[in-house]
PDB file of C-alpha atoms in Angstrom:
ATOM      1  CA  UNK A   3     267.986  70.708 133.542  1.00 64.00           C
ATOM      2  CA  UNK A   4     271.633  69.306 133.862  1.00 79.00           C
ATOM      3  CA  UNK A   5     272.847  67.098 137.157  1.00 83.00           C
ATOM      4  CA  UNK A   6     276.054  66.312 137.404  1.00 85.00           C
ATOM      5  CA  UNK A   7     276.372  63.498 139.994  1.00 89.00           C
ATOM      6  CA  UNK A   8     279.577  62.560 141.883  1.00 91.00           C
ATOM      7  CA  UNK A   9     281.100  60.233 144.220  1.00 92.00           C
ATOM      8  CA  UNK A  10     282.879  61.730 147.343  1.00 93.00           C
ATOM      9  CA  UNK A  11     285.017  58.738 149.019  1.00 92.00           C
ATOM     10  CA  UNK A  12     284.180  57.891 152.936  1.00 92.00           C
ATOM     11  CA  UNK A  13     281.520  61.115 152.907  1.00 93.00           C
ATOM     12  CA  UNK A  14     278.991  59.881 150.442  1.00 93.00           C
ATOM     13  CA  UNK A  15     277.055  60.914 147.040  1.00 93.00           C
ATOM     14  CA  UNK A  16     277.460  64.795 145.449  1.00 93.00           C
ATOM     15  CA  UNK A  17     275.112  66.339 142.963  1.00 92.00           C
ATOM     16  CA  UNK A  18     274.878  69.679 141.000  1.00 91.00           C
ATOM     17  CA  UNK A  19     271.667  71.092 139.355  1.00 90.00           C
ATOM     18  CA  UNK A  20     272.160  73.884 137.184  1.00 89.00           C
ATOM     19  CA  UNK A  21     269.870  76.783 137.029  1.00 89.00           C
ATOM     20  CA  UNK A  22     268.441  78.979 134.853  1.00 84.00           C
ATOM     21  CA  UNK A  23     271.060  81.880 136.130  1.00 87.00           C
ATOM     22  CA  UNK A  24     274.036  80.007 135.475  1.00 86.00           C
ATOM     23  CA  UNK A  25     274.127  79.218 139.451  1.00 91.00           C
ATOM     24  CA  UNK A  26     273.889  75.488 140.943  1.00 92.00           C
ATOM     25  CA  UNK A  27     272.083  73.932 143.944  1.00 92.00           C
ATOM     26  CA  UNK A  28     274.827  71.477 145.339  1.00 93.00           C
ATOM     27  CA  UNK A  29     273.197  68.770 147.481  1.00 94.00           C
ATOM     28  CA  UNK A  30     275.518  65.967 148.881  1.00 95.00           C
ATOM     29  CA  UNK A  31     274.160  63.187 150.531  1.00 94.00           C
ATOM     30  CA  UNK A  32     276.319  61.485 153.294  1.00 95.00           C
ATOM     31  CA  UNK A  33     276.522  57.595 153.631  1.00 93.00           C
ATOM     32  CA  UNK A  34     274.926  58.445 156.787  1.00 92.00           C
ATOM     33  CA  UNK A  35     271.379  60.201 155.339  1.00 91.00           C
ATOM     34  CA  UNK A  36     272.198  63.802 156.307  1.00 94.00           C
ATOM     35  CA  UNK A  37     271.765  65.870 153.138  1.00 95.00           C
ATOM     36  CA  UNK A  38     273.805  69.817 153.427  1.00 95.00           C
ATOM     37  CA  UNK A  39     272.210  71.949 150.484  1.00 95.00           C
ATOM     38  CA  UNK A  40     274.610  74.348 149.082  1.00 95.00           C
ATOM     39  CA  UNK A  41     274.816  77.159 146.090  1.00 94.00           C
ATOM     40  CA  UNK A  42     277.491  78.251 143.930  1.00 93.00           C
ATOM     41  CA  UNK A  43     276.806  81.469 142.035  1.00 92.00           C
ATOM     42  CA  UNK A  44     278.386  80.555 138.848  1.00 85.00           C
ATOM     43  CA  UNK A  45     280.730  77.044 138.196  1.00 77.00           C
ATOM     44  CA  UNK A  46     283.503  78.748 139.374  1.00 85.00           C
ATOM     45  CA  UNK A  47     282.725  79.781 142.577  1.00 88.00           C
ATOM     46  CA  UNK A  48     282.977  78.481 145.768  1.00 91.00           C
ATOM     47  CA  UNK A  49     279.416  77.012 147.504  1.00 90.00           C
ATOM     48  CA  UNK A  50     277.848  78.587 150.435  1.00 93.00           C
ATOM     49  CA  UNK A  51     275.717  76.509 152.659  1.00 94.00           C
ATOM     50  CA  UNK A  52     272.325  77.243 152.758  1.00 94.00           C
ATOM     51  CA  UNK A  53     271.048  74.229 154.766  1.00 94.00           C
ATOM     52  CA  UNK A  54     271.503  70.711 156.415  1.00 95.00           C
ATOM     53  CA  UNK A  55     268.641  68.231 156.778  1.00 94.00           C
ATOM     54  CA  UNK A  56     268.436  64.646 158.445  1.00 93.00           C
ATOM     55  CA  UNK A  57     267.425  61.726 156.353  1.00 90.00           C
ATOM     56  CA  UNK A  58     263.597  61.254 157.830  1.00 89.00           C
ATOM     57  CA  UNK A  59     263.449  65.297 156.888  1.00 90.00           C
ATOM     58  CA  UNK A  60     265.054  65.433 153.411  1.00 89.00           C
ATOM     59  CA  UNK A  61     262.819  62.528 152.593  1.00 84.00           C
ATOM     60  CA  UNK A  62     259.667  64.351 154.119  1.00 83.00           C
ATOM     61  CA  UNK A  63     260.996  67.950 152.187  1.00 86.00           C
ATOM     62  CA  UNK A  64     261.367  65.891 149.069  1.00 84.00           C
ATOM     63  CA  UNK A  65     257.850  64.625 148.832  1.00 78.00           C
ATOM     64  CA  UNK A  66     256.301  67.731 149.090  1.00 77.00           C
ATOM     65  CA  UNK A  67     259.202  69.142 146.829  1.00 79.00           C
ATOM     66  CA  UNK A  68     257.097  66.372 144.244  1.00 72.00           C
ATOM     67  CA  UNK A  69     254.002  67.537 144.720  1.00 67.00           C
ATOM     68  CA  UNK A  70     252.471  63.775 146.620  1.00 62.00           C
ATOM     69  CA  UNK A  71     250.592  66.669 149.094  1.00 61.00           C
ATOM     70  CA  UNK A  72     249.347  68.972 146.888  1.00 62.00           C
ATOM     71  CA  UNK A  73     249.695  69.356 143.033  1.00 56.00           C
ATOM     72  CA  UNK A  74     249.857  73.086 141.771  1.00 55.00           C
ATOM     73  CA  UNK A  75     246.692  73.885 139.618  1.00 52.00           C
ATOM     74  CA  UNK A  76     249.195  75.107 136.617  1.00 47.00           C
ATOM     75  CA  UNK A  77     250.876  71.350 136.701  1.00 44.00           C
ATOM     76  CA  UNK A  78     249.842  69.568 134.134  1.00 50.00           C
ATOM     77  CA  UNK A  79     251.827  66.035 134.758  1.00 51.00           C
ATOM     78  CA  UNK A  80     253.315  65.466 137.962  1.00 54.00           C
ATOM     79  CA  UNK A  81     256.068  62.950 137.900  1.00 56.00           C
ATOM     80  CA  UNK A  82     259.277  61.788 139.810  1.00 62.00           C
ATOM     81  CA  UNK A  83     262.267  60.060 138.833  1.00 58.00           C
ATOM     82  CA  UNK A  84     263.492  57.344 141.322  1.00 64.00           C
ATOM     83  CA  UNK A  85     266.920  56.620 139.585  1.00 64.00           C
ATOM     84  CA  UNK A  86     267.746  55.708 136.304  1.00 69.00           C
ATOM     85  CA  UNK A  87     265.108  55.377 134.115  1.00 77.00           C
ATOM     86  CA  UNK A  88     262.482  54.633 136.699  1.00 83.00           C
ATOM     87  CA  UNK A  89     259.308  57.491 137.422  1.00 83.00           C
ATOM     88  CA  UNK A  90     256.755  57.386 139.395  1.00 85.00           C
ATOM     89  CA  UNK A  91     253.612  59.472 137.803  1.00 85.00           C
ATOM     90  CA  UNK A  92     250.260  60.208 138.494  1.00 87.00           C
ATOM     91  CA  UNK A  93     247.832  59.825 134.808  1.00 89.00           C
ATOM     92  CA  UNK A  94     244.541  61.438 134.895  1.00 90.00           C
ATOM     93  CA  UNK A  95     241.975  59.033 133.057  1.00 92.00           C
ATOM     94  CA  UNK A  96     240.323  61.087 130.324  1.00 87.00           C
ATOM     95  CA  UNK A  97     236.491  61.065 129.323  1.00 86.00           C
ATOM     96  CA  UNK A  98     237.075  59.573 126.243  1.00 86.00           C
ATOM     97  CA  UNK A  99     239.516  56.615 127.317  1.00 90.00           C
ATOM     98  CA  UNK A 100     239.443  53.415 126.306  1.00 90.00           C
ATOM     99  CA  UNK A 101     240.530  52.164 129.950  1.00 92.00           C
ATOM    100  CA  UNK A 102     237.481  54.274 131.263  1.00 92.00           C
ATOM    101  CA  UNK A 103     234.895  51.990 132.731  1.00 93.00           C
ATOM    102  CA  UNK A 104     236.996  48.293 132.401  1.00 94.00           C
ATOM    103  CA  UNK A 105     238.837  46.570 135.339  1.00 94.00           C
ATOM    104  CA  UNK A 106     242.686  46.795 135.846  1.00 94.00           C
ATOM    105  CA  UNK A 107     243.025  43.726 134.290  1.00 93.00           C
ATOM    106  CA  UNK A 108     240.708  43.797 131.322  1.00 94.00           C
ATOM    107  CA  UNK A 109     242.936  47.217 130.455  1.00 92.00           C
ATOM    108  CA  UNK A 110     245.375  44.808 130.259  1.00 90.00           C
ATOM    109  CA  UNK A 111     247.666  47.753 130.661  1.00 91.00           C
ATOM    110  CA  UNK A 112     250.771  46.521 132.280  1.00 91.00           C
ATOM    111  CA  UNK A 113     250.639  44.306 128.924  1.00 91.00           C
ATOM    112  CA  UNK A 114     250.413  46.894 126.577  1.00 91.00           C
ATOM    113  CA  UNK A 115     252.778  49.436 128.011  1.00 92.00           C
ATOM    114  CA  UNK A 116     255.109  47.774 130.674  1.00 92.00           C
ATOM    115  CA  UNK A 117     254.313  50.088 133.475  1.00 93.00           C
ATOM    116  CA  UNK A 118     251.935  49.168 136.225  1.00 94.00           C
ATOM    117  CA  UNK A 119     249.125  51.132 138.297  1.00 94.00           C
ATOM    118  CA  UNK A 120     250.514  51.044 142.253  1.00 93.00           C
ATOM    119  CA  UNK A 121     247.703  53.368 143.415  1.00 93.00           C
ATOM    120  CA  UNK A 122     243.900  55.160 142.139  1.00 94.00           C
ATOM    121  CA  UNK A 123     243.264  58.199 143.409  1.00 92.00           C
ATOM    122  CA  UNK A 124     239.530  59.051 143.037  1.00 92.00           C
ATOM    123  CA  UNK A 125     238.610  61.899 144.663  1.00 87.00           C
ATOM    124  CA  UNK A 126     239.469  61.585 148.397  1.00 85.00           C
ATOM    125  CA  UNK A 127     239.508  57.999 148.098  1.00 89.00           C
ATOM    126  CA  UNK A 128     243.024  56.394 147.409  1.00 91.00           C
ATOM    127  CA  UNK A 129     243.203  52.602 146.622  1.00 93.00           C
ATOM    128  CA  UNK A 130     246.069  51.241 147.212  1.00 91.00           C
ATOM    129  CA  UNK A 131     247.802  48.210 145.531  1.00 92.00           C
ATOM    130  CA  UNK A 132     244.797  47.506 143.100  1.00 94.00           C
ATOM    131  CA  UNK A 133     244.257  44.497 141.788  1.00 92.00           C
ATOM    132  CA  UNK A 134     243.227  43.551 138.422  1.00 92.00           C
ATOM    133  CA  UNK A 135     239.717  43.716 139.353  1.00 94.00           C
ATOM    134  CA  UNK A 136     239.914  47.229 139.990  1.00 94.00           C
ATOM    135  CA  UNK A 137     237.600  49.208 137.937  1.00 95.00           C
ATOM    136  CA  UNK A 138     238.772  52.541 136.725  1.00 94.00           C
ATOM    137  CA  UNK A 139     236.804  55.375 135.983  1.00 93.00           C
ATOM    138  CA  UNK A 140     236.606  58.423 133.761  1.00 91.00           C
ATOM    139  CA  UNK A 141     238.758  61.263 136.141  1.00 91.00           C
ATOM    140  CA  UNK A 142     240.439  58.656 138.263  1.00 93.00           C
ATOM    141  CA  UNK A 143     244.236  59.583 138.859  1.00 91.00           C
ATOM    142  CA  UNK A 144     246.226  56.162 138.152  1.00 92.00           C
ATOM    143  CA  UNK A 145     249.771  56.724 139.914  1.00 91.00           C
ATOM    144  CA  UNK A 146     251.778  54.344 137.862  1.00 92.00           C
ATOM    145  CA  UNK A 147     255.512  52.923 138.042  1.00 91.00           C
ATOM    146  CA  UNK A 148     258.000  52.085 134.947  1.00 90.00           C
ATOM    147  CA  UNK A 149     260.743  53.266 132.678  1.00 90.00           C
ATOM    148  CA  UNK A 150     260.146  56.756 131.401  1.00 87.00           C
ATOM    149  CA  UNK A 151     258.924  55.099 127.558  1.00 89.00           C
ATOM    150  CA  UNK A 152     256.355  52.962 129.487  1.00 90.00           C
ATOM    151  CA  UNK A 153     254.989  55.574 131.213  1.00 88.00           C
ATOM    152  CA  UNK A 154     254.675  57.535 128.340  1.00 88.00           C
ATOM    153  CA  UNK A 155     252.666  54.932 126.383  1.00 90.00           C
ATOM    154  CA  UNK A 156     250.753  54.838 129.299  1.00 91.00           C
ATOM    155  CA  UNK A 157     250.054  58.116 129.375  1.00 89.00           C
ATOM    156  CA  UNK A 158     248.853  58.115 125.722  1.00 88.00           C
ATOM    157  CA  UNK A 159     246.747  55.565 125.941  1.00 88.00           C
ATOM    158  CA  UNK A 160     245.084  56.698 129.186  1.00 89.00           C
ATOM    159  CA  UNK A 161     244.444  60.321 128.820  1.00 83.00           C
ATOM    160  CA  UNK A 162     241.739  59.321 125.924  1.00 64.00           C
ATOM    161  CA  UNK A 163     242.453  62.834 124.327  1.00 55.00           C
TER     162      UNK A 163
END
């Protein structure tokens, strides 16, 4: 996926995702929140507005957009990027992990991969802001923050696989 970000003076942010079709979804973000969603057919057309949201509702549309409500059965990783090179994702903890059964801070993950556990999600239970004696189990979901390499040593040494 390619996004082409621009600034638009006094109005606010613009960017373009392309599709698979050759078409792009143009969303530009106004200083003031309001988001207008637009598409344009091929690079050379003009955009035709499909939608406007408010702030509060682009920001409610994009977390279930993410998947925070409900994560498809065929998703395998579920992650989002916040800007830059800063994701949010949410790390199954495998059988045979080596964090499996230890406290947050005997893992000594943050350590050992520079990304850090904001949330465990085990089963309808969600503990937020754990602290390092926070034990983790087997089939916990660890929702962790960092750069995209942290998160994928984090991953690694998780999963247990």
């Amino acid at each position: 996926m390619t996004v082409y970000e621009s600034d638009l003076p006094g109005v606010g942010k613009k960017h373009e995702v392309e599709l698979g079709d050759g078409s792009r979804l143009v969303i530009v973000t106004h200083n003031t929140g309001k988001r207008e969603v637009f598409r344009r057919p091929n690079a050379d057309s003009d955009s035709e507005k499909l939608f406007e949201l408010t702030d509060k509702l682009a920001r409610q549309v994009g977390t279930l957009l993410e998947g925070a409500y409900f994560q498809p059965v065929q998703t395998e990783n579920i992650e989002t990027l916040l800007g830059g090179d800063t994701l949010i994702e949410w790390v199954e903890v495998g059988a045979g992990s080596e964090v499996a059964g230890k406290t947050l801070g005997e893992s000594d993950l943050r350590q050992a991969t520079g990304a850090s556990v904001i949330a465990i999600e085990r089963g309808d239970e969600v503990i937020t802001s754990p602290g390092g004696d926070a034990m983790v189990e087997a089939g916990d979901t660890l929702v962790v923050i960092g750069p995209k390499a942290a998160c994928r040593d984090f991953t690694a040494l998780v999963k247990g696989t």
